[in-house]
PDB file of C-alpha atoms in Angstrom:
ATOM      1  CA  MET E 158       0.000   0.000   0.000  1.00 44.00           C
ATOM      2  CA  LYS E 159       1.312   3.453  -0.875  1.00 53.00           C
ATOM      3  CA  SER E 160       1.799   6.062   1.757  1.00 50.00           C
ATOM      4  CA  TYR E 161       0.433   9.571   1.462  1.00 58.00           C
ATOM      5  CA  PRO E 162       1.776  11.678  -0.161  1.00 65.00           C
ATOM      6  CA  ALA E 163       2.703   9.239  -2.909  1.00 75.00           C
ATOM      7  CA  THR E 164       6.330   9.162  -3.990  1.00 80.00           C
ATOM      8  CA  HIS E 165       7.558   8.507  -7.485  1.00 81.00           C
ATOM      9  CA  PHE E 166      11.011   8.576  -9.084  1.00 87.00           C
ATOM     10  CA  CYS E 167      11.436  11.928 -10.848  1.00 88.00           C
ATOM     11  CA  GLN E 168      13.688  11.926 -13.923  1.00 87.00           C
ATOM     12  CA  LYS E 169      14.526  15.621 -13.487  1.00 89.00           C
ATOM     13  CA  CYS E 170      15.285  15.523  -9.734  1.00 87.00           C
ATOM     14  CA  GLN E 171      16.885  12.035  -9.965  1.00 88.00           C
ATOM     15  CA  SER E 172      15.304  10.927  -6.674  1.00 88.00           C
ATOM     16  CA  ASP E 173      12.041   9.765  -5.111  1.00 88.00           C
ATOM     17  CA  THR E 174       9.923  12.854  -4.549  1.00 88.00           C
ATOM     18  CA  PRO E 175       6.288  13.476  -3.561  1.00 89.00           C
ATOM     19  CA  HIS E 176       4.002  13.444  -6.589  1.00 88.00           C
ATOM     20  CA  SER E 177       0.371  14.180  -7.334  1.00 87.00           C
ATOM     21  CA  GLU E 178      -1.755  12.300  -9.867  1.00 87.00           C
ATOM     22  CA  LEU E 179      -3.610  14.030 -12.705  1.00 85.00           C
ATOM     23  CA  LEU E 180      -6.187  12.598 -15.087  1.00 84.00           C
ATOM     24  CA  GLU E 181      -6.657  14.214 -18.488  1.00 83.00           C
ATOM     25  CA  ARG E 182      -9.109  13.232 -21.201  1.00 78.00           C
ATOM     26  CA  LYS E 183      -7.480  11.837 -24.327  1.00 78.00           C
ATOM     27  CA  PRO E 184      -8.284  13.881 -27.440  1.00 74.00           C
ATOM     28  CA  SER E 185     -11.177  12.494 -29.454  1.00 70.00           C
ATOM     29  CA  SER E 186     -11.277  12.190 -33.232  1.00 70.00           C
ATOM     30  CA  TYR E 187     -14.327  14.488 -33.054  1.00 69.00           C
ATOM     31  CA  ASP E 188     -12.385  17.313 -31.338  1.00 73.00           C
ATOM     32  CA  THR E 189     -10.988  18.703 -34.589  1.00 77.00           C
ATOM     33  CA  ASP E 190     -14.363  19.320 -36.281  1.00 78.00           C
ATOM     34  CA  THR E 191     -15.445  22.839 -35.254  1.00 80.00           C
ATOM     35  CA  SER E 192     -18.638  22.976 -37.322  1.00 87.00           C
ATOM     36  CA  LEU E 193     -22.060  22.872 -35.682  1.00 89.00           C
ATOM     37  CA  LEU E 194     -22.577  19.262 -36.770  1.00 89.00           C
ATOM     38  CA  GLY E 195     -19.121  18.363 -35.414  1.00 83.00           C
ATOM     39  CA  ARG E 196     -19.876  19.896 -32.012  1.00 84.00           C
ATOM     40  CA  ILE E 197     -23.212  18.071 -31.850  1.00 88.00           C
ATOM     41  CA  THR E 198     -21.491  14.803 -32.792  1.00 84.00           C
ATOM     42  CA  LEU E 199     -18.846  15.356 -30.097  1.00 80.00           C
ATOM     43  CA  PHE E 200     -21.564  16.047 -27.502  1.00 82.00           C
ATOM     44  CA  ALA E 201     -23.483  12.906 -28.512  1.00 84.00           C
ATOM     45  CA  HIS E 202     -20.291  10.794 -28.464  1.00 77.00           C
ATOM     46  CA  THR E 203     -19.374  12.137 -25.027  1.00 76.00           C
ATOM     47  CA  PHE E 204     -22.876  11.610 -23.642  1.00 79.00           C
ATOM     48  CA  ILE E 205     -23.317   8.077 -24.991  1.00 79.00           C
ATOM     49  CA  ASN E 206     -19.832   6.774 -24.214  1.00 71.00           C
ATOM     50  CA  GLY E 207     -19.217   8.682 -20.992  1.00 68.00           C
ATOM     51  CA  GLY E 208     -16.360  10.454 -22.760  1.00 58.00           C
ATOM     52  CA  HIS E 209     -15.237  12.433 -19.737  1.00 59.00           C
ATOM     53  CA  TYR E 210     -14.257   9.251 -17.918  1.00 61.00           C
ATOM     54  CA  TYR E 211     -13.874   6.771 -20.752  1.00 65.00           C
ATOM     55  CA  ASP E 212     -10.499   7.622 -22.319  1.00 72.00           C
ATOM     56  CA  MET E 213      -8.174   9.105 -19.729  1.00 79.00           C
ATOM     57  CA  ASN E 214      -4.423   9.542 -19.483  1.00 83.00           C
ATOM     58  CA  ARG E 215      -2.819   9.299 -16.031  1.00 86.00           C
ATOM     59  CA  TYR E 216      -0.009  11.731 -15.336  1.00 89.00           C
ATOM     60  CA  VAL E 217       2.162  12.099 -12.247  1.00 88.00           C
ATOM     61  CA  GLN E 218       3.467  15.574 -11.439  1.00 90.00           C
ATOM     62  CA  CYS E 219       6.464  16.187  -9.195  1.00 90.00           C
ATOM     63  CA  LYS E 220       5.638  18.516  -6.305  1.00 89.00           C
ATOM     64  CA  VAL E 221       9.281  19.669  -6.112  1.00 89.00           C
ATOM     65  CA  CYS E 222      10.103  20.657  -9.714  1.00 90.00           C
ATOM     66  CA  GLY E 223       6.664  20.467 -11.371  1.00 87.00           C
ATOM     67  CA  GLN E 224       7.608  18.037 -14.162  1.00 90.00           C
ATOM     68  CA  LYS E 225       4.613  16.109 -15.523  1.00 91.00           C
ATOM     69  CA  GLU E 226       5.136  12.551 -16.800  1.00 89.00           C
ATOM     70  CA  LEU E 227       2.719  10.178 -18.519  1.00 88.00           C
ATOM     71  CA  ASP E 228       2.282   7.104 -16.315  1.00 85.00           C
ATOM     72  CA  ASN E 229      -0.413   4.869 -17.805  1.00 81.00           C
ATOM     73  CA  LYS E 230      -0.210   1.400 -16.320  1.00 75.00           C
ATOM     74  CA  GLY E 231      -1.958  -1.786 -17.328  1.00 65.00           C
ATOM     75  CA  SER E 232      -4.172  -2.447 -20.291  1.00 62.00           C
ATOM     76  CA  GLU E 233      -7.265  -0.566 -21.324  1.00 57.00           C
ATOM     77  CA  PHE E 234     -10.488  -1.923 -19.727  1.00 51.00           C
ATOM     78  CA  GLU E 235      -8.498  -3.849 -17.118  1.00 49.00           C
TER      79      GLU E 235
END
């Protein structure tokens, strides 16, 4: 079990430092269409698939230097 605050090896600091976790939505293929139909399609896709929580990237950010690193672990739908 991890202790709080979580520690993670920081590439920039070269040591174990306290980190925070961030979740960001992965860009959708519908994000690039700025037309009215494209925005409606993006809304429908998000609503039906739960797009805010469906495709997420996990990042860890060092609380000492502020470097953000992608840290996805495991397989999708695991």
